[in-house]
Tab-separated table of C-alpha atoms in Angstrom:
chain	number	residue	atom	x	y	z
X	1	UNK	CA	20.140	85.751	-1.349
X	2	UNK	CA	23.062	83.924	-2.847
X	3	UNK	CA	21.525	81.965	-5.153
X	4	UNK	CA	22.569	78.446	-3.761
X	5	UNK	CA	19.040	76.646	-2.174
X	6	UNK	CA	19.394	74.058	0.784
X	7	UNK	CA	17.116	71.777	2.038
X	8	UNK	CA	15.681	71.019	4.306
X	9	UNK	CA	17.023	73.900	6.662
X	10	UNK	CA	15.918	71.993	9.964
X	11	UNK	CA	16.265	68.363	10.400
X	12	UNK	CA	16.243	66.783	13.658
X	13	UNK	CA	16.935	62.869	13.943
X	14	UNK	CA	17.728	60.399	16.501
X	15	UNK	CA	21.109	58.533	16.985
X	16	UNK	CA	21.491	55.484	14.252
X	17	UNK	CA	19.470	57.155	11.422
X	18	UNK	CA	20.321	58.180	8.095
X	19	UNK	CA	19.534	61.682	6.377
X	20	UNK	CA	20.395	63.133	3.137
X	21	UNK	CA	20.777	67.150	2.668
X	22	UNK	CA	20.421	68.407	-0.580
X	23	UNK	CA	21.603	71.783	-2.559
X	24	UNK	CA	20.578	73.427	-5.855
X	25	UNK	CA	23.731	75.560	-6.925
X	26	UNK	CA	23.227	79.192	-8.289
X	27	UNK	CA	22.407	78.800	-12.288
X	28	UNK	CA	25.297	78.464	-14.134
X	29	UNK	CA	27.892	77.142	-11.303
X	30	UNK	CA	29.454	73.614	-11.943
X	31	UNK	CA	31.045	72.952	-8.639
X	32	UNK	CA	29.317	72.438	-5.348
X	33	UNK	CA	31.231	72.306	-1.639
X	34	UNK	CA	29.876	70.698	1.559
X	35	UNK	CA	31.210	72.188	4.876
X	36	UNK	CA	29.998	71.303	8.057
X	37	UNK	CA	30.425	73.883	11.296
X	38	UNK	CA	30.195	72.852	14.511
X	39	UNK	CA	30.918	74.614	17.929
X	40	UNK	CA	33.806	72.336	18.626
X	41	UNK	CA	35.884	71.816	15.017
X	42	UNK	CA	34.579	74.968	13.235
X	43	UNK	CA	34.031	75.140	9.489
X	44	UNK	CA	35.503	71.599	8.013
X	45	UNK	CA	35.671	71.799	4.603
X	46	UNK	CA	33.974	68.025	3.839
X	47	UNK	CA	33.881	67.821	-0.240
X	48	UNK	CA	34.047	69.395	-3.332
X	49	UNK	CA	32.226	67.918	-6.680
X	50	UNK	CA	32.939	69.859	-10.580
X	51	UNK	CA	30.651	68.582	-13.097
X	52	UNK	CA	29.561	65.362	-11.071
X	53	UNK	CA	32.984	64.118	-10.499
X	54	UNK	CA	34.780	64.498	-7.275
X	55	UNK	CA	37.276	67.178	-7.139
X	56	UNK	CA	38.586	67.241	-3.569
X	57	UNK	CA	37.847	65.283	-0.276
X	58	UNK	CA	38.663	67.001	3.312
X	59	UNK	CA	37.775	65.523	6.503
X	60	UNK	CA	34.869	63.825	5.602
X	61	UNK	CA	34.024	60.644	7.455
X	62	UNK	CA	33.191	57.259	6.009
X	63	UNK	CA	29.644	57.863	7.034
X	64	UNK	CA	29.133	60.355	4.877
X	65	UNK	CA	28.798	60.252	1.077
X	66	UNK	CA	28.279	62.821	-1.418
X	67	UNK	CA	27.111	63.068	-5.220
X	68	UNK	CA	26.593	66.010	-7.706
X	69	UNK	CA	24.108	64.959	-10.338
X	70	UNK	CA	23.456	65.485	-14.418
X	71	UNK	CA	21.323	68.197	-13.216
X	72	UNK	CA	24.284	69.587	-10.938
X	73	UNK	CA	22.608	69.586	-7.375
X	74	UNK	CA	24.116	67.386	-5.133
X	75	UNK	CA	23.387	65.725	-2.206
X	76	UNK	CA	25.138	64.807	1.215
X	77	UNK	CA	23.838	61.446	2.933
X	78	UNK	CA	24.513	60.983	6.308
X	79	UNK	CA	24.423	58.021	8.011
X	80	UNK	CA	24.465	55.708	11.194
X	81	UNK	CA	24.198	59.053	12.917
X	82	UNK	CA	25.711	60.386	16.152
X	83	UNK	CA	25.343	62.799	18.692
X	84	UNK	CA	29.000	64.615	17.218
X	85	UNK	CA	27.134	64.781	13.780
X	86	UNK	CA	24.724	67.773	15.443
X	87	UNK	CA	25.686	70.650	13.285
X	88	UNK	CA	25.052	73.234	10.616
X	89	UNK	CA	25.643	71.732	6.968
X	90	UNK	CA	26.509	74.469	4.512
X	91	UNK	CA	26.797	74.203	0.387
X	92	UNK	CA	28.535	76.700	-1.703
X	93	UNK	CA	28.604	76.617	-5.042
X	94	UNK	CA	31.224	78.492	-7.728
X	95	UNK	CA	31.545	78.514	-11.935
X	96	UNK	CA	34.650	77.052	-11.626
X	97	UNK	CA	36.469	74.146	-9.765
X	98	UNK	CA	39.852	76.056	-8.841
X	99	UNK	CA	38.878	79.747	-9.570
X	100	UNK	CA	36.396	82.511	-8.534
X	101	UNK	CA	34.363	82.842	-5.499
X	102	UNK	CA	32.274	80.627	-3.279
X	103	UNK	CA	28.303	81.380	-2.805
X	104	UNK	CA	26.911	79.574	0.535
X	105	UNK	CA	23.417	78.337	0.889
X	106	UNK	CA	21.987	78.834	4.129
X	107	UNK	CA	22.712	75.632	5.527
X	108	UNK	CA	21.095	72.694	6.908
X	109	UNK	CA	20.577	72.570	10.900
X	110	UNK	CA	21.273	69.133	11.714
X	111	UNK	CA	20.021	67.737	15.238
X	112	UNK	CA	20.720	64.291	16.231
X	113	UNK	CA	19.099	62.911	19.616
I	113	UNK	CA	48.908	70.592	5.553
I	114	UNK	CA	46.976	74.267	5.115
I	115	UNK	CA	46.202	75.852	8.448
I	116	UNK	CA	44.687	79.053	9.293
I	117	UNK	CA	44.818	80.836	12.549
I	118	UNK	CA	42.803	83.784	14.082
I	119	UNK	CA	42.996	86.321	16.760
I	120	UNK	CA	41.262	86.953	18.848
I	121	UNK	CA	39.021	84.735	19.423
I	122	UNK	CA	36.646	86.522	20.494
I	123	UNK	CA	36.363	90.644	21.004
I	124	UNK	CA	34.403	92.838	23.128
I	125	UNK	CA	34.461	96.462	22.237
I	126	UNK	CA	32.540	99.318	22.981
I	127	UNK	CA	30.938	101.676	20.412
I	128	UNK	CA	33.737	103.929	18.526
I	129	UNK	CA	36.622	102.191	19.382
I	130	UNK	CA	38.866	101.020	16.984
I	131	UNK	CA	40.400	97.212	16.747
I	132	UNK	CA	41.885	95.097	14.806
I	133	UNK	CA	41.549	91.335	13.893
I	134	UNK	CA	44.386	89.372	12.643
I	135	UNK	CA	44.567	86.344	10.004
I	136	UNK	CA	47.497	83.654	9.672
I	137	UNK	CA	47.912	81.298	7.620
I	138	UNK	CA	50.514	78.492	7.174
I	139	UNK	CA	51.219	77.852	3.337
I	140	UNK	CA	51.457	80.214	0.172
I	141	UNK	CA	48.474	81.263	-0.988
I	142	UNK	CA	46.732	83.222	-4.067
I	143	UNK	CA	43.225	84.480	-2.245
I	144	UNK	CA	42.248	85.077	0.990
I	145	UNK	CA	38.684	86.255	2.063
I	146	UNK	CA	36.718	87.548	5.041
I	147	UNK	CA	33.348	86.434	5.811
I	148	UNK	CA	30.721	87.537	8.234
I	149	UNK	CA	27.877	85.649	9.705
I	150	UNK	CA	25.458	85.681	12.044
I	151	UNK	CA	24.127	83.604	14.895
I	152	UNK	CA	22.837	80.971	12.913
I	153	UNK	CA	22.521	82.532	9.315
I	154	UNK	CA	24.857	81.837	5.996
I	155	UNK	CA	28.360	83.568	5.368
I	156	UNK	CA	28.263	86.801	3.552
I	157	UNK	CA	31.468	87.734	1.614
I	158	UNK	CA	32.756	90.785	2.756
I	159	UNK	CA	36.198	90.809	0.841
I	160	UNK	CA	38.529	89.216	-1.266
I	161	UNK	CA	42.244	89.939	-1.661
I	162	UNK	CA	43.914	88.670	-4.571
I	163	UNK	CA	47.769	89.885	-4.479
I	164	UNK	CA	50.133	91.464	-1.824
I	165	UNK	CA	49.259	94.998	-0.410
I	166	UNK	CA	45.963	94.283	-1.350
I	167	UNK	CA	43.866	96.808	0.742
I	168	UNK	CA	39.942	96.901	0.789
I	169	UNK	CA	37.735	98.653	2.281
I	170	UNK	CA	34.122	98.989	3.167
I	171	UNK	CA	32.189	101.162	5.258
I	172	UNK	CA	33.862	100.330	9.044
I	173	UNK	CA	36.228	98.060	7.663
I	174	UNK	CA	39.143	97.496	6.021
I	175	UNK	CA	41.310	94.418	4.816
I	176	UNK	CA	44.849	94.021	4.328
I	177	UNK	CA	46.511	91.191	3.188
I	178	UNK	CA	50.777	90.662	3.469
I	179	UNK	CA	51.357	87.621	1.264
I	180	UNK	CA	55.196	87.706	2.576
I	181	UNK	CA	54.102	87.227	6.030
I	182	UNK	CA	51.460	85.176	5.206
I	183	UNK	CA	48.950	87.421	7.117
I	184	UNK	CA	45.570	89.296	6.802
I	185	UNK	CA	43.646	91.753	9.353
I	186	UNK	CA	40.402	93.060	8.963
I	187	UNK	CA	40.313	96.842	11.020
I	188	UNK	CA	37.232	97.907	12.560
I	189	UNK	CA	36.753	101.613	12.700
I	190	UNK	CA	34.591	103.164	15.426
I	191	UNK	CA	32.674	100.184	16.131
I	192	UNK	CA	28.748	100.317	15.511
I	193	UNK	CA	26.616	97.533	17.266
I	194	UNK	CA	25.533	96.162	14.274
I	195	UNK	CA	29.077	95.058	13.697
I	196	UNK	CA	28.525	92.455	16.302
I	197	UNK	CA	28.883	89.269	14.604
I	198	UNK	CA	31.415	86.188	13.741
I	199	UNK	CA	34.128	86.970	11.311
I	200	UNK	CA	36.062	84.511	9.416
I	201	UNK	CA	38.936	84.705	7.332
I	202	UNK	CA	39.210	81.591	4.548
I	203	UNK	CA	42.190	80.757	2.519
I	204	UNK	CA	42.575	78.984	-0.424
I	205	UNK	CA	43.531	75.427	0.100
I	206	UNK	CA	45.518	74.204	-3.004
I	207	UNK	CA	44.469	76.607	-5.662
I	208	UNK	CA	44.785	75.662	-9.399
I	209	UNK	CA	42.690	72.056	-9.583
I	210	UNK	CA	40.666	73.111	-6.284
I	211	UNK	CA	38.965	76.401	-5.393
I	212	UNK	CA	38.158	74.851	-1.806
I	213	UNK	CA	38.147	77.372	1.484
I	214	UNK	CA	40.174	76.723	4.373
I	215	UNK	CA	38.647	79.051	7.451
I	216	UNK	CA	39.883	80.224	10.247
I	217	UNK	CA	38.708	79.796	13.965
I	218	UNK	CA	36.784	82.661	13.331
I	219	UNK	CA	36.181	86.053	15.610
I	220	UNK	CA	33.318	86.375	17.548
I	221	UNK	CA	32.790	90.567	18.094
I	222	UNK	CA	30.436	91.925	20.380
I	223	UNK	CA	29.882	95.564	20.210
I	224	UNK	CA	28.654	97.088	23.638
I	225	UNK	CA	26.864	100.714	23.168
């Protein structure tokens, strides 16, 4: 168990429809990172947040938003959903922004119909 | 623009062979680490190497990182089915301001008794 907590870990959803994931970091770690793996691209690094400000932005599409909150989880909205968006939705979580190792969550199984 | 490269792509081996799996990557770099998972589960952290000749190793495998060359392999020692998973290699993107992962295509091993 790494410490980081996603929910929910099975969502499925049809075509058009919004969701929102959320994570609860391990205690103590201020920065939180969204990937999303899929058979076809592989692990995309999406976003990274450090004490509720954004700290870096990969291939995330304008569909999808992000926040980290006072309370440090954060949460990844998804919307106008597509078929490509089927995938597993993973948060890691580390002390600091640019040092130190990443802790992943067990991910969110999205499945969009 | 960061890229990371793996190979194979996928390995079948029989019990007690040996292999290898090798990492590239296209920028300079302070960190690289190799992550297992599998089917459908989080990424566990099997190493991290932090400066050139770095060696690690655990149990069946080792990791070797050549920050010159820019590349990493991760050797498998007389394979054991429970081996049989997906290994990635991740590389720092930017280091300093982010601590994001870039990951490789990833290895999918299959150990046959």
């Amino acid at each position: 168990d790494s410490g980081v907590t996603q929910t929910p870990k099975h969502l499925i959803t049809a075509t058009g429809q919004r969701v929102t994931l959320r994570c609860s970091p391990r205690s103590g770690d201020l920065s939180v990172y969204w990937y999303q793996q899929s058979l076809d691209q592989g692990l995309q690094f999406l976003i990274q947040y450090y004490n509720g400000e954004e700290r870096a932005k990969g291939n995330i599409l304008e569909r999808f938003s992000a926040q980290q909150f006072p309370d440090l989880h954060s949460e990844l909205n998804l919307s106008s959903l597509e078929l490509g968006d089927s995938a597993l939705y993973f948060c890691a979580s580390s002390v600091n922004p640019g040092t130190g190792e990443l802790f992943f969550g067990e991910g969110s199984r999205l499945t969009v119909l | 623009e960061l890229k990371v490269e793996q190979n194979p792509l996928f390995l079948s081996m029989q019990e007690g062979k040996n292999y290898t799996i090798y990492c590239n990557y296209s920028t300079t770099s302070d960190r690289l680490y190799w992550y297992r998972q599998d089917p459908g589960k989080s990424l566990e952290s099997l190493f991290v190497l932090l400066s050139n000749g770095a060696v690690k190793q655990e149990g069946r495998l080792m990791a070797s990182l050549d920050t010159k060359a820019r590349l990493s392999t991760l050797h498998i020692t007389a394979a054991v089915h429970d081996l049989s998973a997906t290994y990635f290699c991740a590389v720092v993107g930017e280091g300093g301001a982010t601590n994001k992962l870039i990951f490789g295509t990833g290895t999918l091993l299959a150990v046959q008794p």
